mmCIF file of C-alpha atoms in Angstrom:
data_model
loop_
_atom_site.group_PDB
_atom_site.id
_atom_site.type_symbol
_atom_site.label_atom_id
_atom_site.label_comp_id
_atom_site.label_asym_id
_atom_site.label_seq_id
_atom_site.Cartn_x
_atom_site.Cartn_y
_atom_site.Cartn_z
ATOM 1 C CA ASN A 125 14.774 -68.396 -66.956
ATOM 2 C CA ALA A 126 11.541 -67.929 -64.715
ATOM 3 C CA GLY A 127 14.028 -65.851 -62.160
ATOM 4 C CA VAL A 128 11.672 -65.203 -59.287
ATOM 5 C CA THR A 129 7.894 -65.518 -59.278
ATOM 6 C CA GLN A 130 5.269 -64.047 -57.389
ATOM 7 C CA THR A 131 1.585 -64.883 -56.680
ATOM 8 C CA PRO A 132 -0.447 -63.259 -56.227
ATOM 9 C CA LYS A 133 0.149 -59.677 -57.902
ATOM 10 C CA PHE A 134 -2.924 -57.579 -56.631
ATOM 11 C CA GLN A 135 -4.824 -58.608 -53.767
ATOM 12 C CA VAL A 136 -7.612 -56.541 -51.619
ATOM 13 C CA LEU A 137 -8.010 -58.368 -47.625
ATOM 14 C CA LYS A 138 -10.630 -57.232 -45.029
ATOM 15 C CA THR A 139 -8.604 -56.619 -41.552
ATOM 16 C CA GLY A 140 -8.572 -59.229 -39.888
ATOM 17 C CA GLN A 141 -8.146 -62.079 -43.114
ATOM 18 C CA SER A 142 -4.954 -64.446 -43.190
ATOM 19 C CA MET A 143 -3.382 -64.975 -46.589
ATOM 20 C CA THR A 144 -0.375 -66.054 -48.310
ATOM 21 C CA LEU A 145 1.798 -64.659 -50.767
ATOM 22 C CA GLN A 146 3.871 -67.157 -53.119
ATOM 23 C CA CYS A 147 7.138 -67.029 -53.958
ATOM 24 C CA ALA A 148 9.367 -69.507 -56.015
ATOM 25 C CA GLN A 149 12.454 -69.213 -57.303
ATOM 26 C CA ASP A 150 14.416 -71.818 -60.371
ATOM 27 C CA MET A 151 18.222 -70.905 -59.837
ATOM 28 C CA ASN A 152 18.907 -72.940 -56.653
ATOM 29 C CA HIS A 153 19.603 -69.598 -54.701
ATOM 30 C CA GLU A 154 20.479 -70.549 -50.666
ATOM 31 C CA TYR A 155 19.224 -67.387 -49.822
ATOM 32 C CA MET A 156 15.305 -65.957 -50.009
ATOM 33 C CA SER A 157 13.804 -62.577 -48.298
ATOM 34 C CA TRP A 158 10.770 -61.077 -48.422
ATOM 35 C CA TYR A 159 10.917 -57.177 -48.153
ATOM 36 C CA ARG A 160 7.788 -54.787 -47.895
ATOM 37 C CA GLN A 161 8.292 -51.504 -49.200
ATOM 38 C CA ASP A 162 6.311 -48.379 -48.527
ATOM 39 C CA PRO A 163 5.818 -44.847 -49.636
ATOM 40 C CA GLY A 164 8.830 -42.692 -48.351
ATOM 41 C CA MET A 165 10.390 -45.851 -46.019
ATOM 42 C CA GLY A 166 12.452 -47.820 -48.739
ATOM 43 C CA LEU A 167 12.629 -51.799 -48.393
ATOM 44 C CA ARG A 168 12.493 -53.087 -45.268
ATOM 45 C CA LEU A 169 13.586 -56.636 -44.623
ATOM 46 C CA ILE A 170 10.216 -59.150 -43.486
ATOM 47 C CA HIS A 171 11.736 -62.275 -43.237
ATOM 48 C CA TYR A 172 14.546 -64.250 -44.543
ATOM 49 C CA SER A 173 16.086 -67.671 -45.322
ATOM 50 C CA VAL A 174 19.520 -68.685 -45.765
ATOM 51 C CA GLY A 175 18.609 -72.357 -46.977
ATOM 52 C CA ALA A 176 16.019 -75.070 -46.622
ATOM 53 C CA GLY A 177 14.609 -75.614 -43.411
ATOM 54 C CA ILE A 178 16.795 -72.197 -42.058
ATOM 55 C CA THR A 179 14.628 -68.639 -41.612
ATOM 56 C CA ASP A 180 15.028 -65.900 -39.443
ATOM 57 C CA GLN A 181 13.377 -61.911 -38.734
ATOM 58 C CA GLY A 182 14.497 -59.162 -40.353
ATOM 59 C CA GLU A 183 13.543 -56.127 -39.516
ATOM 60 C CA VAL A 184 9.620 -55.919 -39.400
ATOM 61 C CA PRO A 185 8.413 -59.199 -38.877
ATOM 62 C CA ASN A 186 5.872 -58.491 -36.597
ATOM 63 C CA GLY A 187 2.112 -60.159 -38.239
ATOM 64 C CA TYR A 188 3.957 -61.797 -40.356
ATOM 65 C CA ASN A 189 5.571 -65.843 -40.529
ATOM 66 C CA VAL A 190 7.204 -67.828 -43.679
ATOM 67 C CA SER A 191 8.461 -70.949 -43.710
ATOM 68 C CA ARG A 192 11.139 -72.521 -45.905
ATOM 69 C CA SER A 193 10.464 -76.111 -46.829
ATOM 70 C CA THR A 194 12.629 -76.838 -49.817
ATOM 71 C CA THR A 195 15.202 -74.937 -51.510
ATOM 72 C CA GLU A 196 12.453 -72.831 -54.276
ATOM 73 C CA ASP A 197 10.028 -71.441 -52.270
ATOM 74 C CA PHE A 198 9.559 -68.939 -49.628
ATOM 75 C CA PRO A 199 5.717 -68.359 -49.005
ATOM 76 C CA LEU A 200 4.458 -65.392 -46.938
ATOM 77 C CA ARG A 201 1.537 -65.534 -44.288
ATOM 78 C CA LEU A 202 -0.353 -62.905 -42.975
ATOM 79 C CA LEU A 203 -1.590 -64.095 -39.782
ATOM 80 C CA SER A 204 -4.219 -61.453 -38.939
ATOM 81 C CA ALA A 205 -4.225 -58.370 -42.165
ATOM 82 C CA ALA A 206 -3.924 -55.041 -40.612
ATOM 83 C CA PRO A 207 -4.418 -51.821 -42.195
ATOM 84 C CA SER A 208 -0.765 -51.097 -41.979
ATOM 85 C CA GLN A 209 -0.017 -54.086 -43.322
ATOM 86 C CA THR A 210 -0.973 -52.219 -46.865
ATOM 87 C CA SER A 211 2.292 -52.587 -48.627
ATOM 88 C CA VAL A 212 4.164 -53.905 -51.691
ATOM 89 C CA TYR A 213 5.906 -56.854 -50.809
ATOM 90 C CA PHE A 214 8.409 -57.838 -52.838
ATOM 91 C CA CYS A 215 9.972 -62.014 -52.494
ATOM 92 C CA ALA A 216 14.159 -61.561 -53.895
ATOM 93 C CA SER A 217 16.536 -64.208 -54.004
ATOM 94 C CA ARG A 218 20.550 -64.271 -54.444
ATOM 95 C CA THR A 219 23.141 -67.078 -54.465
ATOM 96 C CA GLY A 220 25.409 -67.571 -50.924
ATOM 97 C CA SER A 221 27.474 -64.797 -51.062
ATOM 98 C CA SER A 222 26.376 -61.428 -50.696
ATOM 99 C CA GLY A 223 28.264 -60.034 -53.127
ATOM 100 C CA ASN A 224 26.572 -61.768 -55.934
ATOM 101 C CA THR A 225 23.648 -60.537 -57.554
ATOM 102 C CA ILE A 226 19.625 -59.851 -55.966
ATOM 103 C CA TYR A 227 16.819 -61.095 -58.082
ATOM 104 C CA PHE A 228 13.575 -59.615 -56.983
ATOM 105 C CA GLY A 229 10.173 -60.930 -57.693
ATOM 106 C CA GLU A 230 7.670 -58.553 -59.660
ATOM 107 C CA GLY A 231 6.007 -57.666 -57.177
ATOM 108 C CA SER A 232 2.730 -58.191 -54.809
ATOM 109 C CA TRP A 233 0.226 -54.891 -54.088
ATOM 110 C CA LEU A 234 -1.881 -55.807 -51.342
ATOM 111 C CA THR A 235 -4.835 -53.495 -49.698
ATOM 112 C CA VAL A 236 -6.375 -54.295 -46.124
ATOM 113 C CA VAL A 237 -9.541 -52.488 -45.935
ATOM 114 C CA ARG B 275 23.856 -41.337 -38.869
ATOM 115 C CA LYS B 276 22.016 -43.830 -40.852
ATOM 116 C CA GLU B 277 23.394 -47.181 -42.511
ATOM 117 C CA VAL B 278 22.990 -45.729 -46.248
ATOM 118 C CA GLU B 279 21.649 -42.332 -47.048
ATOM 119 C CA GLN B 280 20.591 -41.199 -50.335
ATOM 120 C CA ASP B 281 19.355 -37.929 -50.934
ATOM 121 C CA PRO B 282 15.877 -38.070 -52.262
ATOM 122 C CA GLY B 283 15.732 -35.870 -54.677
ATOM 123 C CA PRO B 284 13.313 -35.420 -57.473
ATOM 124 C CA PHE B 285 16.393 -34.851 -59.467
ATOM 125 C CA ASN B 286 14.798 -33.218 -62.764
ATOM 126 C CA VAL B 287 16.740 -33.366 -64.991
ATOM 127 C CA PRO B 288 16.769 -32.134 -69.231
ATOM 128 C CA GLU B 289 17.694 -34.955 -71.868
ATOM 129 C CA GLY B 290 20.874 -34.796 -73.095
ATOM 130 C CA ALA B 291 22.683 -33.392 -69.413
ATOM 131 C CA THR B 292 25.077 -35.332 -66.752
ATOM 132 C CA VAL B 293 23.419 -35.838 -63.361
ATOM 133 C CA ALA B 294 25.439 -37.207 -60.513
ATOM 134 C CA PHE B 295 24.005 -39.155 -57.252
ATOM 135 C CA ASN B 296 26.018 -39.767 -54.214
ATOM 136 C CA CYS B 297 25.305 -42.455 -51.345
ATOM 137 C CA THR B 298 26.547 -42.626 -47.886
ATOM 138 C CA TYR B 299 27.171 -45.549 -45.744
ATOM 139 C CA SER B 300 28.310 -46.014 -42.087
ATOM 140 C CA ASN B 301 29.726 -49.302 -41.248
ATOM 141 C CA SER B 302 33.224 -49.158 -42.516
ATOM 142 C CA ALA B 303 33.444 -52.856 -42.537
ATOM 143 C CA SER B 304 31.125 -52.972 -45.740
ATOM 144 C CA GLN B 305 32.281 -54.832 -48.724
ATOM 145 C CA SER B 306 30.274 -54.691 -51.598
ATOM 146 C CA PHE B 307 28.299 -51.963 -52.851
ATOM 147 C CA PHE B 308 25.857 -51.539 -55.826
ATOM 148 C CA TRP B 309 23.240 -49.454 -57.358
ATOM 149 C CA TYR B 310 19.913 -50.685 -58.380
ATOM 150 C CA ARG B 311 17.306 -49.172 -60.886
ATOM 151 C CA GLN B 312 13.491 -49.416 -59.377
ATOM 152 C CA ASP B 313 11.125 -48.360 -62.312
ATOM 153 C CA CYS B 314 7.347 -46.921 -61.160
ATOM 154 C CA ARG B 315 5.378 -50.131 -59.769
ATOM 155 C CA LYS B 316 8.153 -52.473 -60.940
ATOM 156 C CA GLU B 317 10.911 -54.437 -59.024
ATOM 157 C CA PRO B 318 14.545 -53.389 -58.079
ATOM 158 C CA LYS B 319 17.068 -54.108 -60.991
ATOM 159 C CA LEU B 320 20.875 -54.394 -60.681
ATOM 160 C CA LEU B 321 22.641 -51.441 -62.592
ATOM 161 C CA MET B 322 25.807 -51.803 -61.932
ATOM 162 C CA SER B 323 27.999 -53.024 -59.052
ATOM 163 C CA VAL B 324 30.330 -50.783 -57.584
ATOM 164 C CA TYR B 325 34.280 -51.251 -57.512
ATOM 165 C CA SER B 326 37.282 -50.071 -55.619
ATOM 166 C CA SER B 327 39.095 -48.940 -59.082
ATOM 167 C CA GLY B 328 35.798 -47.159 -60.540
ATOM 168 C CA ASN B 329 34.144 -48.884 -63.545
ATOM 169 C CA GLU B 330 32.131 -47.627 -65.987
ATOM 170 C CA ASP B 331 29.607 -49.294 -68.205
ATOM 171 C CA GLY B 332 28.369 -47.119 -71.205
ATOM 172 C CA ARG B 333 26.884 -43.888 -70.098
ATOM 173 C CA PHE B 334 26.956 -44.741 -66.236
ATOM 174 C CA THR B 335 30.006 -44.689 -64.064
ATOM 175 C CA ALA B 336 30.326 -45.490 -60.714
ATOM 176 C CA GLN B 337 32.939 -44.746 -57.857
ATOM 177 C CA LEU B 338 34.168 -46.106 -54.877
ATOM 178 C CA ASN B 339 35.426 -43.222 -51.952
ATOM 179 C CA ARG B 340 36.283 -45.931 -48.638
ATOM 180 C CA ALA B 341 38.141 -42.976 -47.102
ATOM 181 C CA SER B 342 34.515 -41.138 -47.210
ATOM 182 C CA GLN B 343 32.644 -43.534 -47.600
ATOM 183 C CA TYR B 344 30.173 -43.329 -49.912
ATOM 184 C CA ILE B 345 29.759 -43.929 -53.171
ATOM 185 C CA SER B 346 28.266 -42.070 -56.117
ATOM 186 C CA LEU B 347 26.677 -42.991 -59.748
ATOM 187 C CA LEU B 348 27.744 -40.595 -62.952
ATOM 188 C CA ILE B 349 24.767 -40.188 -65.958
ATOM 189 C CA ARG B 350 26.294 -38.643 -69.035
ATOM 190 C CA ASP B 351 23.978 -38.101 -72.121
ATOM 191 C CA SER B 352 20.855 -38.634 -69.916
ATOM 192 C CA LYS B 353 17.739 -40.591 -71.953
ATOM 193 C CA LEU B 354 14.141 -40.115 -71.069
ATOM 194 C CA SER B 355 14.398 -43.765 -70.301
ATOM 195 C CA ASP B 356 16.895 -43.112 -67.322
ATOM 196 C CA SER B 357 13.717 -41.596 -66.002
ATOM 197 C CA ALA B 358 13.564 -44.526 -62.237
ATOM 198 C CA THR B 359 14.527 -44.725 -58.865
ATOM 199 C CA TYR B 360 18.387 -45.203 -58.295
ATOM 200 C CA LEU B 361 19.151 -47.701 -54.642
ATOM 201 C CA CYS B 362 22.148 -47.611 -53.147
ATOM 202 C CA VAL B 363 23.027 -50.785 -52.025
ATOM 203 C CA VAL B 364 25.889 -51.513 -48.935
ATOM 204 C CA ASN B 365 26.575 -55.176 -47.880
ATOM 205 C CA SER B 366 28.956 -56.086 -44.726
ATOM 206 C CA ARG B 367 30.222 -59.458 -45.175
ATOM 207 C CA ASN B 368 30.230 -59.915 -41.572
ATOM 208 C CA ARG B 369 28.753 -62.711 -39.742
ATOM 209 C CA ASP B 370 25.725 -61.988 -40.216
ATOM 210 C CA ASP B 371 25.968 -61.270 -43.950
ATOM 211 C CA LYS B 372 23.447 -57.936 -43.618
ATOM 212 C CA ILE B 373 22.803 -55.931 -46.978
ATOM 213 C CA ILE B 374 21.392 -52.997 -46.401
ATOM 214 C CA PHE B 375 18.927 -50.892 -48.955
ATOM 215 C CA GLY B 376 19.203 -47.156 -49.201
ATOM 216 C CA LYS B 377 16.065 -45.169 -50.089
ATOM 217 C CA GLY B 378 16.469 -44.158 -52.946
ATOM 218 C CA THR B 379 17.111 -41.102 -55.818
ATOM 219 C CA ARG B 380 14.169 -40.333 -58.017
ATOM 220 C CA LEU B 381 15.165 -39.283 -61.162
ATOM 221 C CA HIS B 382 12.708 -37.267 -63.850
ATOM 222 C CA ILE B 383 14.592 -36.641 -66.753
ATOM 223 C CA LEU B 384 12.229 -33.384 -69.199
ATOM 224 C CA PRO B 385 12.339 -33.529 -72.314
#
């Protein structure tokens, strides 16, 4: 099983550039989410989706957009990259019950210079 | 009070020793509890769920104390491979179905 697949794994951007982090899951999970993880800050929720066509903001949504046109895909767009967006980004998915396991992608290391 | 709090560590423990972590949570309506393990530069992965009656998986024991609002993880006969960051995860199962991650406790097992 592929599980949750994220691309790219590493990316360097210049300030002001835009890019999209791709995330796909093959487990037919309703819930998908994007987190960023910074030293000393833990995992912080950026955006999440409870199903195709439905997205909502998390704790730190500014500077990011998402869409959920299919159950499988949940891309994260950086609109105009800033050095403060240098971080590790994790995509995650789970079934509808929040008592169930959360599956993470392998992470995307993003550096904005 | 933070929603989920963990001692960040690091805990430096000799191989073979027993180590315990606690995690406190603020929302008394929380329903589900988990421990996740995260290796350096890797994604978090589920270690074990935490049940009201306590549960054990090999060398790992998890317990829940609802009255005091904390969960614990005990690792017996620690191995070098146990070195990782351990994340406490709590969810409320209320209308917003919110999942909260602790910032993690770093564990270093020393040879």
